PDB file of C-alpha atoms in Angstrom:
ATOM      1  CA  MET A 208      -9.146 -21.988 -31.896  1.00 44.00           C
ATOM      2  CA  LYS A 209      -8.318 -25.704 -32.102  1.00 49.00           C
ATOM      3  CA  LYS A 210      -4.776 -27.012 -32.091  1.00 50.00           C
ATOM      4  CA  THR A 211      -5.419 -28.849 -35.325  1.00 48.00           C
ATOM      5  CA  SER A 212      -5.897 -25.562 -37.163  1.00 51.00           C
ATOM      6  CA  ILE A 213      -2.586 -24.259 -35.816  1.00 53.00           C
ATOM      7  CA  ILE A 214      -0.912 -27.469 -36.924  1.00 41.00           C
ATOM      8  CA  ALA A 215      -2.244 -27.061 -40.446  1.00 46.00           C
ATOM      9  CA  THR A 216      -1.102 -23.458 -40.605  1.00 54.00           C
ATOM     10  CA  ALA A 217       2.313 -24.275 -39.172  1.00 49.00           C
ATOM     11  CA  VAL A 218       2.864 -27.027 -41.711  1.00 44.00           C
ATOM     12  CA  ALA A 219       1.816 -24.696 -44.531  1.00 52.00           C
ATOM     13  CA  SER A 220       4.198 -22.041 -43.264  1.00 49.00           C
ATOM     14  CA  LEU A 221       7.071 -24.505 -43.123  1.00 47.00           C
ATOM     15  CA  ALA A 222       6.407 -25.481 -46.722  1.00 45.00           C
ATOM     16  CA  LEU A 223       6.758 -21.851 -47.748  1.00 44.00           C
ATOM     17  CA  LEU A 224      10.009 -21.146 -45.905  1.00 45.00           C
ATOM     18  CA  PRO A 225      12.233 -20.542 -48.976  1.00 42.00           C
ATOM     19  CA  ASN A 226       9.993 -17.640 -50.013  1.00 42.00           C
ATOM     20  CA  VAL A 227       9.373 -16.070 -46.623  1.00 45.00           C
ATOM     21  CA  ALA A 228      11.702 -13.653 -44.851  1.00 46.00           C
ATOM     22  CA  HIS A 229      12.537 -14.429 -41.252  1.00 49.00           C
ATOM     23  CA  ALA A 230      14.778 -11.936 -39.455  1.00 57.00           C
ATOM     24  CA  TRP A 231      17.807 -14.024 -38.618  1.00 74.00           C
ATOM     25  CA  ASN A 232      16.872 -17.633 -39.091  1.00 92.00           C
ATOM     26  CA  TYR A 233      15.335 -19.839 -36.431  1.00 95.00           C
ATOM     27  CA  GLN A 234      18.708 -20.487 -34.841  1.00 96.00           C
ATOM     28  CA  GLY A 235      19.457 -16.779 -34.732  1.00 97.00           C
ATOM     29  CA  HIS A 236      16.236 -16.006 -32.898  1.00 97.00           C
ATOM     30  CA  VAL A 237      16.810 -18.787 -30.390  1.00 98.00           C
ATOM     31  CA  THR A 238      20.350 -17.515 -29.803  1.00 98.00           C
ATOM     32  CA  VAL A 239      19.136 -13.962 -29.111  1.00 98.00           C
ATOM     33  CA  ALA A 240      16.728 -15.341 -26.533  1.00 98.00           C
ATOM     34  CA  GLN A 241      19.359 -17.601 -24.974  1.00 98.00           C
ATOM     35  CA  VAL A 242      21.695 -14.626 -24.503  1.00 98.00           C
ATOM     36  CA  ALA A 243      18.785 -12.911 -22.766  1.00 98.00           C
ATOM     37  CA  TYR A 244      18.045 -15.980 -20.647  1.00 98.00           C
ATOM     38  CA  GLN A 245      21.619 -16.106 -19.411  1.00 98.00           C
ATOM     39  CA  ASN A 246      21.289 -12.484 -18.280  1.00 98.00           C
ATOM     40  CA  LEU A 247      18.005 -12.770 -16.381  1.00 98.00           C
ATOM     41  CA  ASP A 248      18.045 -12.216 -12.642  1.00 97.00           C
ATOM     42  CA  THR A 249      16.612 -14.906 -10.379  1.00 96.00           C
ATOM     43  CA  THR A 250      13.220 -13.239 -10.003  1.00 95.00           C
ATOM     44  CA  ALA A 251      12.720 -12.804 -13.723  1.00 97.00           C
ATOM     45  CA  ARG A 252      14.036 -16.230 -14.661  1.00 98.00           C
ATOM     46  CA  THR A 253      11.631 -17.991 -12.311  1.00 97.00           C
ATOM     47  CA  GLN A 254       8.658 -16.204 -13.864  1.00 98.00           C
ATOM     48  CA  VAL A 255       9.952 -16.604 -17.407  1.00 98.00           C
ATOM     49  CA  ASP A 256      10.303 -20.352 -16.905  1.00 98.00           C
ATOM     50  CA  VAL A 257       6.665 -20.597 -15.791  1.00 98.00           C
ATOM     51  CA  LEU A 258       5.428 -18.605 -18.781  1.00 98.00           C
ATOM     52  CA  ALA A 259       7.656 -20.541 -21.187  1.00 98.00           C
ATOM     53  CA  ALA A 260       6.328 -23.873 -19.910  1.00 98.00           C
ATOM     54  CA  LYS A 261       2.764 -22.631 -20.332  1.00 97.00           C
ATOM     55  CA  ALA A 262       3.444 -21.513 -23.893  1.00 97.00           C
ATOM     56  CA  TYR A 263       5.208 -24.749 -24.804  1.00 97.00           C
ATOM     57  CA  GLN A 264       2.379 -26.885 -23.477  1.00 97.00           C
ATOM     58  CA  SER A 265      -0.107 -24.965 -25.631  1.00 96.00           C
ATOM     59  CA  MET A 266       1.775 -25.745 -28.829  1.00 96.00           C
ATOM     60  CA  PRO A 267       0.836 -28.573 -31.186  1.00 94.00           C
ATOM     61  CA  LYS A 268       3.279 -31.468 -31.473  1.00 95.00           C
ATOM     62  CA  ASP A 269       4.836 -30.369 -34.757  1.00 94.00           C
ATOM     63  CA  ILE A 270       5.890 -27.016 -33.310  1.00 95.00           C
ATOM     64  CA  GLN A 271       7.077 -28.632 -30.072  1.00 96.00           C
ATOM     65  CA  GLN A 272       9.264 -30.977 -32.106  1.00 95.00           C
ATOM     66  CA  LYS A 273      10.739 -28.053 -34.021  1.00 95.00           C
ATOM     67  CA  MET A 274      11.464 -26.249 -30.751  1.00 96.00           C
ATOM     68  CA  ASP A 275      13.070 -29.340 -29.242  1.00 96.00           C
ATOM     69  CA  SER A 276      15.542 -29.599 -32.122  1.00 95.00           C
ATOM     70  CA  PHE A 277      17.699 -26.765 -30.760  1.00 97.00           C
ATOM     71  CA  GLU A 278      20.452 -28.310 -28.668  1.00 97.00           C
ATOM     72  CA  GLY A 279      21.346 -26.496 -25.454  1.00 98.00           C
ATOM     73  CA  ALA A 280      18.518 -23.952 -25.638  1.00 98.00           C
ATOM     74  CA  SER A 281      16.242 -23.111 -22.740  1.00 98.00           C
ATOM     75  CA  GLN A 282      12.535 -23.594 -23.275  1.00 98.00           C
ATOM     76  CA  PHE A 283      12.195 -19.808 -23.158  1.00 98.00           C
ATOM     77  CA  ALA A 284      14.772 -19.393 -25.928  1.00 98.00           C
ATOM     78  CA  LYS A 285      13.100 -21.989 -28.148  1.00 98.00           C
ATOM     79  CA  LEU A 286       9.879 -19.979 -28.091  1.00 98.00           C
ATOM     80  CA  ALA A 287      11.547 -17.074 -29.889  1.00 98.00           C
ATOM     81  CA  MET A 288      11.384 -18.824 -33.252  1.00 97.00           C
ATOM     82  CA  VAL A 289       7.693 -19.748 -33.053  1.00 97.00           C
ATOM     83  CA  PRO A 290       6.229 -16.437 -34.337  1.00 97.00           C
ATOM     84  CA  ASP A 291       7.782 -17.166 -37.737  1.00 95.00           C
ATOM     85  CA  LEU A 292       5.777 -20.401 -37.865  1.00 95.00           C
ATOM     86  CA  ILE A 293       2.423 -18.825 -37.031  1.00 95.00           C
ATOM     87  CA  ARG A 294       2.449 -15.642 -39.100  1.00 93.00           C
ATOM     88  CA  LYS A 295      -0.858 -16.476 -40.761  1.00 92.00           C
ATOM     89  CA  ILE A 296      -2.786 -17.086 -37.534  1.00 94.00           C
ATOM     90  CA  PRO A 297      -5.008 -14.223 -36.304  1.00 95.00           C
ATOM     91  CA  ALA A 298      -3.334 -12.540 -33.343  1.00 96.00           C
ATOM     92  CA  GLU A 299      -6.251 -13.006 -30.961  1.00 96.00           C
ATOM     93  CA  ASP A 300      -6.205 -16.754 -31.594  1.00 96.00           C
ATOM     94  CA  ILE A 301      -2.562 -17.015 -30.557  1.00 96.00           C
ATOM     95  CA  TRP A 302      -3.274 -15.516 -27.136  1.00 97.00           C
ATOM     96  CA  ALA A 303      -6.456 -17.571 -26.826  1.00 96.00           C
ATOM     97  CA  GLN A 304      -4.515 -20.756 -27.553  1.00 95.00           C
ATOM     98  CA  MET A 305      -2.525 -20.053 -24.376  1.00 96.00           C
ATOM     99  CA  GLY A 306      -5.643 -19.241 -22.364  1.00 96.00           C
ATOM    100  CA  GLU A 307      -4.872 -15.527 -22.485  1.00 97.00           C
ATOM    101  CA  THR A 308      -6.382 -12.324 -23.846  1.00 97.00           C
ATOM    102  CA  ILE A 309      -4.597 -10.235 -26.449  1.00 97.00           C
ATOM    103  CA  PRO A 310      -3.431  -6.858 -25.070  1.00 97.00           C
ATOM    104  CA  ALA A 311      -5.986  -4.110 -25.631  1.00 95.00           C
ATOM    105  CA  SER A 312      -3.398  -2.018 -27.482  1.00 96.00           C
ATOM    106  CA  LEU A 313      -3.185  -4.750 -30.121  1.00 96.00           C
ATOM    107  CA  ASN A 314      -6.956  -5.229 -30.454  1.00 92.00           C
ATOM    108  CA  GLN A 315      -7.059  -3.125 -33.613  1.00 92.00           C
ATOM    109  CA  TRP A 316      -5.183  -5.919 -35.374  1.00 93.00           C
ATOM    110  CA  ASP A 317      -6.480  -8.913 -33.423  1.00 90.00           C
ATOM    111  CA  GLU A 318      -8.215 -10.593 -36.360  1.00 89.00           C
ATOM    112  CA  LYS A 319      -5.313 -10.044 -38.732  1.00 90.00           C
ATOM    113  CA  GLU A 320      -2.179 -12.069 -39.363  1.00 93.00           C
ATOM    114  CA  THR A 321       0.980 -11.143 -37.461  1.00 96.00           C
ATOM    115  CA  GLY A 322       3.406 -11.188 -40.388  1.00 94.00           C
ATOM    116  CA  ALA A 323       3.531  -7.381 -40.558  1.00 95.00           C
ATOM    117  CA  TRP A 324       4.662  -7.235 -36.918  1.00 96.00           C
ATOM    118  CA  HIS A 325       8.171  -8.323 -37.898  1.00 96.00           C
ATOM    119  CA  TYR A 326       9.469  -5.340 -39.881  1.00 96.00           C
ATOM    120  CA  ILE A 327       8.994  -1.673 -40.762  1.00 96.00           C
ATOM    121  CA  ASN A 328      10.848  -1.146 -44.081  1.00 93.00           C
ATOM    122  CA  GLN A 329      11.690   2.549 -43.861  1.00 96.00           C
ATOM    123  CA  ALA A 330      12.681   3.898 -47.257  1.00 97.00           C
ATOM    124  CA  TYR A 331      16.398   3.947 -48.067  1.00 97.00           C
ATOM    125  CA  PRO A 332      18.269   6.181 -48.712  1.00 96.00           C
ATOM    126  CA  ALA A 333      17.081   8.891 -46.344  1.00 93.00           C
ATOM    127  CA  THR A 334      16.637  11.245 -49.308  1.00 95.00           C
ATOM    128  CA  SER A 335      14.100   8.879 -50.876  1.00 96.00           C
ATOM    129  CA  GLN A 336      10.629  10.277 -51.477  1.00 94.00           C
ATOM    130  CA  CYS A 337       9.122   6.795 -51.181  1.00 97.00           C
ATOM    131  CA  ASN A 338       7.080   5.669 -48.201  1.00 96.00           C
ATOM    132  CA  PHE A 339       7.184   1.927 -47.592  1.00 96.00           C
ATOM    133  CA  THR A 340       6.373   2.118 -43.872  1.00 94.00           C
ATOM    134  CA  HIS A 341       3.112   0.444 -42.946  1.00 87.00           C
ATOM    135  CA  THR A 342       0.834  -0.013 -39.968  1.00 93.00           C
ATOM    136  CA  PRO A 343       1.104  -2.213 -37.994  1.00 96.00           C
ATOM    137  CA  ASN A 344       4.879  -2.477 -37.873  1.00 96.00           C
ATOM    138  CA  ILE A 345       7.573  -3.734 -35.557  1.00 97.00           C
ATOM    139  CA  LYS A 346       8.098  -0.381 -33.847  1.00 96.00           C
ATOM    140  CA  LEU A 347       4.459  -0.020 -32.814  1.00 96.00           C
ATOM    141  CA  VAL A 348       3.965  -3.655 -31.880  1.00 97.00           C
ATOM    142  CA  ALA A 349       7.166  -3.956 -29.846  1.00 97.00           C
ATOM    143  CA  SER A 350       6.332  -0.861 -27.838  1.00 96.00           C
ATOM    144  CA  TYR A 351       2.774  -2.017 -27.149  1.00 97.00           C
ATOM    145  CA  LEU A 352       3.950  -5.482 -26.142  1.00 97.00           C
ATOM    146  CA  PHE A 353       6.426  -4.171 -23.584  1.00 97.00           C
ATOM    147  CA  ASP A 354       4.022  -1.623 -22.121  1.00 96.00           C
ATOM    148  CA  ASP A 355       1.366  -4.280 -21.621  1.00 97.00           C
ATOM    149  CA  PHE A 356       3.802  -6.925 -20.356  1.00 97.00           C
ATOM    150  CA  GLU A 357       4.878  -4.578 -17.545  1.00 96.00           C
ATOM    151  CA  GLN A 358       1.296  -4.544 -16.291  1.00 95.00           C
ATOM    152  CA  ASN A 359       0.185  -8.018 -17.307  1.00 97.00           C
ATOM    153  CA  PRO A 360       2.913 -10.594 -18.029  1.00 98.00           C
ATOM    154  CA  GLN A 361       1.524 -13.147 -20.468  1.00 98.00           C
ATOM    155  CA  ALA A 362       3.173 -16.078 -22.219  1.00 98.00           C
ATOM    156  CA  ALA A 363       2.118 -15.035 -25.742  1.00 98.00           C
ATOM    157  CA  SER A 364       3.328 -11.469 -25.189  1.00 98.00           C
ATOM    158  CA  MET A 365       6.671 -12.748 -23.915  1.00 98.00           C
ATOM    159  CA  MET A 366       7.045 -14.983 -26.957  1.00 98.00           C
ATOM    160  CA  PHE A 367       6.493 -12.086 -29.350  1.00 98.00           C
ATOM    161  CA  MET A 368       8.705  -9.742 -27.315  1.00 98.00           C
ATOM    162  CA  SER A 369      11.532 -12.257 -27.648  1.00 98.00           C
ATOM    163  CA  HIS A 370      11.015 -12.554 -31.370  1.00 98.00           C
ATOM    164  CA  VAL A 371      10.698  -8.882 -32.277  1.00 97.00           C
ATOM    165  CA  ALA A 372      13.764  -8.035 -30.182  1.00 97.00           C
ATOM    166  CA  GLY A 373      15.696 -10.127 -32.680  1.00 97.00           C
ATOM    167  CA  ASP A 374      13.836  -8.776 -35.704  1.00 97.00           C
ATOM    168  CA  SER A 375      14.520  -5.169 -34.801  1.00 97.00           C
ATOM    169  CA  HIS A 376      18.281  -5.784 -34.770  1.00 98.00           C
ATOM    170  CA  GLN A 377      18.349  -7.286 -38.279  1.00 97.00           C
ATOM    171  CA  PRO A 378      19.103  -4.401 -40.692  1.00 96.00           C
ATOM    172  CA  MET A 379      16.978  -5.720 -43.527  1.00 96.00           C
ATOM    173  CA  HIS A 380      13.867  -5.585 -41.349  1.00 96.00           C
ATOM    174  CA  SER A 381      14.243  -1.833 -40.929  1.00 96.00           C
ATOM    175  CA  ILE A 382      14.939  -0.738 -44.492  1.00 96.00           C
ATOM    176  CA  SER A 383      13.644  -1.039 -48.023  1.00 97.00           C
ATOM    177  CA  GLN A 384      14.977   0.422 -51.261  1.00 97.00           C
ATOM    178  CA  SER A 385      13.069   1.193 -54.431  1.00 97.00           C
ATOM    179  CA  LEU A 386      13.795  -1.032 -57.408  1.00 96.00           C
ATOM    180  CA  SER A 387      13.073   1.883 -59.717  1.00 95.00           C
ATOM    181  CA  LYS A 388      14.519   5.405 -59.897  1.00 91.00           C
ATOM    182  CA  ASN A 389      11.311   6.814 -61.318  1.00 93.00           C
ATOM    183  CA  VAL A 390       8.552   5.181 -59.281  1.00 96.00           C
ATOM    184  CA  CYS A 391       8.399   3.699 -55.797  1.00 97.00           C
ATOM    185  CA  VAL A 392       8.672  -0.082 -56.059  1.00 97.00           C
ATOM    186  CA  THR A 393       9.777  -1.646 -52.798  1.00 97.00           C
ATOM    187  CA  ASP A 394      12.398  -4.370 -52.733  1.00 98.00           C
ATOM    188  CA  LEU A 395      10.589  -5.744 -49.655  1.00 96.00           C
ATOM    189  CA  GLY A 396      13.450  -5.311 -47.241  1.00 96.00           C
ATOM    190  CA  ALA A 397      15.991  -6.503 -49.842  1.00 97.00           C
ATOM    191  CA  ASN A 398      14.061  -9.710 -50.564  1.00 97.00           C
ATOM    192  CA  LYS A 399      14.107  -8.633 -54.222  1.00 98.00           C
ATOM    193  CA  HIS A 400      17.766  -7.557 -54.091  1.00 98.00           C
ATOM    194  CA  THR A 401      18.961 -10.775 -55.707  1.00 98.00           C
ATOM    195  CA  LEU A 402      22.544 -11.973 -55.235  1.00 98.00           C
ATOM    196  CA  ASP A 403      24.837 -14.707 -56.480  1.00 98.00           C
ATOM    197  CA  VAL A 404      24.775 -16.550 -53.154  1.00 98.00           C
ATOM    198  CA  PRO A 405      23.136 -19.755 -51.858  1.00 96.00           C
ATOM    199  CA  GLN A 406      20.623 -17.631 -49.923  1.00 96.00           C
ATOM    200  CA  LYS A 407      19.507 -16.064 -53.245  1.00 97.00           C
ATOM    201  CA  ASP A 408      18.992 -12.478 -52.022  1.00 98.00           C
ATOM    202  CA  LEU A 409      20.357  -9.824 -49.679  1.00 98.00           C
ATOM    203  CA  HIS A 410      17.646 -10.240 -47.062  1.00 97.00           C
ATOM    204  CA  HIS A 411      18.189 -13.959 -46.672  1.00 97.00           C
ATOM    205  CA  LEU A 412      21.965 -13.521 -46.678  1.00 97.00           C
ATOM    206  CA  TRP A 413      21.553 -11.412 -43.546  1.00 97.00           C
ATOM    207  CA  ASP A 414      18.966 -13.798 -42.105  1.00 96.00           C
ATOM    208  CA  SER A 415      21.603 -16.508 -42.347  1.00 97.00           C
ATOM    209  CA  GLY A 416      24.158 -14.335 -40.567  1.00 97.00           C
ATOM    210  CA  MET A 417      26.367 -14.420 -43.668  1.00 97.00           C
ATOM    211  CA  GLY A 418      26.075 -18.210 -43.440  1.00 96.00           C
ATOM    212  CA  LEU A 419      27.049 -18.352 -39.754  1.00 97.00           C
ATOM    213  CA  LEU A 420      23.534 -19.325 -38.688  1.00 96.00           C
ATOM    214  CA  ASP A 421      23.198 -22.016 -41.353  1.00 94.00           C
ATOM    215  CA  THR A 422      25.545 -24.188 -39.288  1.00 92.00           C
ATOM    216  CA  GLU A 423      24.009 -25.887 -36.259  1.00 94.00           C
ATOM    217  CA  HIS A 424      25.339 -24.741 -32.893  1.00 96.00           C
ATOM    218  CA  ASN A 425      24.853 -25.804 -29.317  1.00 97.00           C
ATOM    219  CA  ILE A 426      22.750 -22.759 -28.482  1.00 98.00           C
ATOM    220  CA  ASN A 427      23.883 -22.359 -24.895  1.00 98.00           C
ATOM    221  CA  ASP A 428      27.561 -22.569 -25.851  1.00 98.00           C
ATOM    222  CA  PHE A 429      27.078 -20.271 -28.824  1.00 98.00           C
ATOM    223  CA  ALA A 430      25.344 -17.658 -26.676  1.00 98.00           C
ATOM    224  CA  THR A 431      28.109 -17.888 -24.080  1.00 98.00           C
ATOM    225  CA  ASP A 432      30.835 -17.472 -26.687  1.00 98.00           C
ATOM    226  CA  LEU A 433      29.116 -14.420 -28.167  1.00 98.00           C
ATOM    227  CA  GLN A 434      28.988 -12.753 -24.760  1.00 98.00           C
ATOM    228  CA  LEU A 435      32.672 -13.450 -24.160  1.00 98.00           C
ATOM    229  CA  ALA A 436      33.456 -11.792 -27.493  1.00 98.00           C
ATOM    230  CA  TYR A 437      31.007  -8.910 -26.966  1.00 98.00           C
ATOM    231  CA  PRO A 438      30.573  -8.168 -23.234  1.00 98.00           C
ATOM    232  CA  SER A 439      27.618  -5.991 -22.293  1.00 97.00           C
ATOM    233  CA  THR A 440      30.034  -3.414 -20.843  1.00 96.00           C
ATOM    234  CA  THR A 441      31.382  -2.744 -24.341  1.00 95.00           C
ATOM    235  CA  MET A 442      27.968  -2.158 -25.908  1.00 96.00           C
ATOM    236  CA  THR A 443      25.513   0.706 -25.979  1.00 95.00           C
ATOM    237  CA  LEU A 444      22.281  -0.694 -24.586  1.00 97.00           C
ATOM    238  CA  GLY A 445      20.278   2.511 -24.089  1.00 97.00           C
ATOM    239  CA  LYS A 446      17.135   2.786 -22.044  1.00 97.00           C
ATOM    240  CA  THR A 447      14.826  -0.160 -21.559  1.00 97.00           C
ATOM    241  CA  ALA A 448      12.674  -1.143 -24.543  1.00 97.00           C
ATOM    242  CA  ASP A 449      13.930   1.705 -26.735  1.00 97.00           C
ATOM    243  CA  VAL A 450      12.772   0.053 -29.955  1.00 97.00           C
ATOM    244  CA  ASP A 451      13.196   3.287 -31.879  1.00 97.00           C
ATOM    245  CA  LEU A 452      16.935   3.210 -31.093  1.00 98.00           C
ATOM    246  CA  TRP A 453      17.241  -0.415 -32.144  1.00 98.00           C
ATOM    247  CA  ILE A 454      15.559   0.254 -35.484  1.00 97.00           C
ATOM    248  CA  THR A 455      17.596   3.412 -36.040  1.00 97.00           C
ATOM    249  CA  GLU A 456      20.808   1.457 -35.488  1.00 98.00           C
ATOM    250  CA  SER A 457      19.670  -1.170 -37.979  1.00 98.00           C
ATOM    251  CA  TYR A 458      18.804   1.532 -40.508  1.00 97.00           C
ATOM    252  CA  GLN A 459      22.267   3.032 -40.112  1.00 98.00           C
ATOM    253  CA  LEU A 460      23.754  -0.220 -41.392  1.00 98.00           C
ATOM    254  CA  ALA A 461      21.964   0.206 -44.720  1.00 96.00           C
ATOM    255  CA  ASP A 462      24.926   1.865 -46.437  1.00 97.00           C
ATOM    256  CA  PHE A 463      27.023  -1.192 -45.773  1.00 98.00           C
ATOM    257  CA  GLY A 464      24.185  -3.655 -46.315  1.00 98.00           C
ATOM    258  CA  TYR A 465      23.315  -2.350 -49.764  1.00 98.00           C
ATOM    259  CA  SER A 466      26.964  -1.897 -50.811  1.00 98.00           C
ATOM    260  CA  VAL A 467      26.830  -5.194 -52.711  1.00 98.00           C
ATOM    261  CA  ALA A 468      25.222  -4.723 -56.125  1.00 97.00           C
ATOM    262  CA  ILE A 469      22.181  -6.646 -57.350  1.00 97.00           C
ATOM    263  CA  ASP A 470      23.107 -10.075 -58.770  1.00 98.00           C
ATOM    264  CA  ALA A 471      26.702  -9.709 -57.570  1.00 98.00           C
ATOM    265  CA  LYS A 472      28.697 -12.021 -55.326  1.00 98.00           C
ATOM    266  CA  PRO A 473      29.692 -10.343 -52.042  1.00 98.00           C
ATOM    267  CA  SER A 474      33.409  -9.876 -51.469  1.00 98.00           C
ATOM    268  CA  GLU A 475      35.343 -11.597 -48.709  1.00 98.00           C
ATOM    269  CA  SER A 476      35.594  -8.274 -46.896  1.00 98.00           C
ATOM    270  CA  TYR A 477      31.807  -7.924 -47.050  1.00 98.00           C
ATOM    271  CA  TYR A 478      31.375 -11.373 -45.514  1.00 98.00           C
ATOM    272  CA  SER A 479      33.964 -10.622 -42.849  1.00 98.00           C
ATOM    273  CA  LYS A 480      32.489  -7.303 -41.772  1.00 98.00           C
ATOM    274  CA  GLY A 481      28.934  -8.585 -42.152  1.00 98.00           C
ATOM    275  CA  THR A 482      29.604 -11.593 -39.910  1.00 98.00           C
ATOM    276  CA  GLU A 483      31.088  -9.323 -37.262  1.00 98.00           C
ATOM    277  CA  LEU A 484      28.022  -7.084 -37.372  1.00 98.00           C
ATOM    278  CA  VAL A 485      25.690 -10.081 -37.167  1.00 98.00           C
ATOM    279  CA  LYS A 486      27.403 -11.353 -34.020  1.00 98.00           C
ATOM    280  CA  GLN A 487      27.259  -7.909 -32.438  1.00 98.00           C
ATOM    281  CA  ARG A 488      23.598  -7.347 -33.257  1.00 98.00           C
ATOM    282  CA  ILE A 489      22.480 -10.768 -32.033  1.00 98.00           C
ATOM    283  CA  THR A 490      24.342 -10.332 -28.745  1.00 98.00           C
ATOM    284  CA  GLN A 491      23.126  -6.768 -28.277  1.00 98.00           C
ATOM    285  CA  ALA A 492      19.541  -7.860 -28.920  1.00 98.00           C
ATOM    286  CA  GLY A 493      19.900 -10.518 -26.233  1.00 98.00           C
ATOM    287  CA  TYR A 494      21.179  -8.071 -23.640  1.00 98.00           C
ATOM    288  CA  ARG A 495      18.368  -5.656 -24.402  1.00 98.00           C
ATOM    289  CA  LEU A 496      15.721  -8.367 -24.233  1.00 98.00           C
ATOM    290  CA  ALA A 497      17.047  -9.398 -20.816  1.00 98.00           C
ATOM    291  CA  ASP A 498      16.799  -5.790 -19.690  1.00 98.00           C
ATOM    292  CA  GLU A 499      13.160  -5.670 -20.815  1.00 98.00           C
ATOM    293  CA  LEU A 500      12.244  -8.807 -18.929  1.00 98.00           C
ATOM    294  CA  ASN A 501      14.231  -7.981 -15.776  1.00 98.00           C
ATOM    295  CA  SER A 502      12.633  -4.551 -15.676  1.00 97.00           C
ATOM    296  CA  ALA A 503       9.072  -5.712 -16.332  1.00 97.00           C
ATOM    297  CA  LEU A 504       9.193  -8.613 -13.895  1.00 97.00           C
ATOM    298  CA  ALA A 505      11.151  -6.944 -11.096  1.00 92.00           C
ATOM    299  CA  LYS A 506       8.116  -6.329  -8.905  1.00 70.00           C
ATOM    300  CA  LYS A 507       5.898  -9.207  -9.946  1.00 66.00           C
TER     301      LYS A 507
END
């Protein structure tokens, strides 16, 4: 696949940003990865830096420029936002662009776009008879990526691992509610749960971190501050790469997430609690991503 075709797709994707859901926004994804980067051991960091440089060098100039716009972020952290720019590129072409081969476990979807890798949309509430879960989904893809990365560390796999670690901690990427009481009509992870907010809907309100992530931060400083506020010793991290736990935790936030009515303006208390949850989830995702990478690269 030629770089020019990736450039065209990336530009098209950027043009569509207002209508496309990205778990956290770009800055949120980069922050998750920077928290992880700060928690890598020496062995893992050395290998991550090599893979990150390889991935960066494979990118067309427009994506490199977007990556370089994040002040204070490591090259590894900047990569975490790229999957949202290349959702419409066949998976096998992304690995090929980096001179790699897509993991065999992902071959069943290698000619398809990767947009469906970012969410799972389990029906909410739990009593719902609807089934909005699809294949592929973030749970399957994240598990396959980690299993393969343990055996064969690749730059493209690392990039997607970094991204889906963030996605899986964003509540609106785990849940979906029906817009109708009588038939199953998905709200697409709350993309159709419209609100009286600048972000337009519930999904994008959470993507923005209640507005926190709409303000530019020095990524390294922001990641450091989050860890000071939420030390790893105060958080449940679980076993390595337990994506099912991460998604379950996100689903459990649905009661709060959906507590603001359609077309309403969230209360100050909603913003306050929501911002606190956003900070916790971003930091927790970073710690867990670091654990994945430290574990997978320990013996390489």
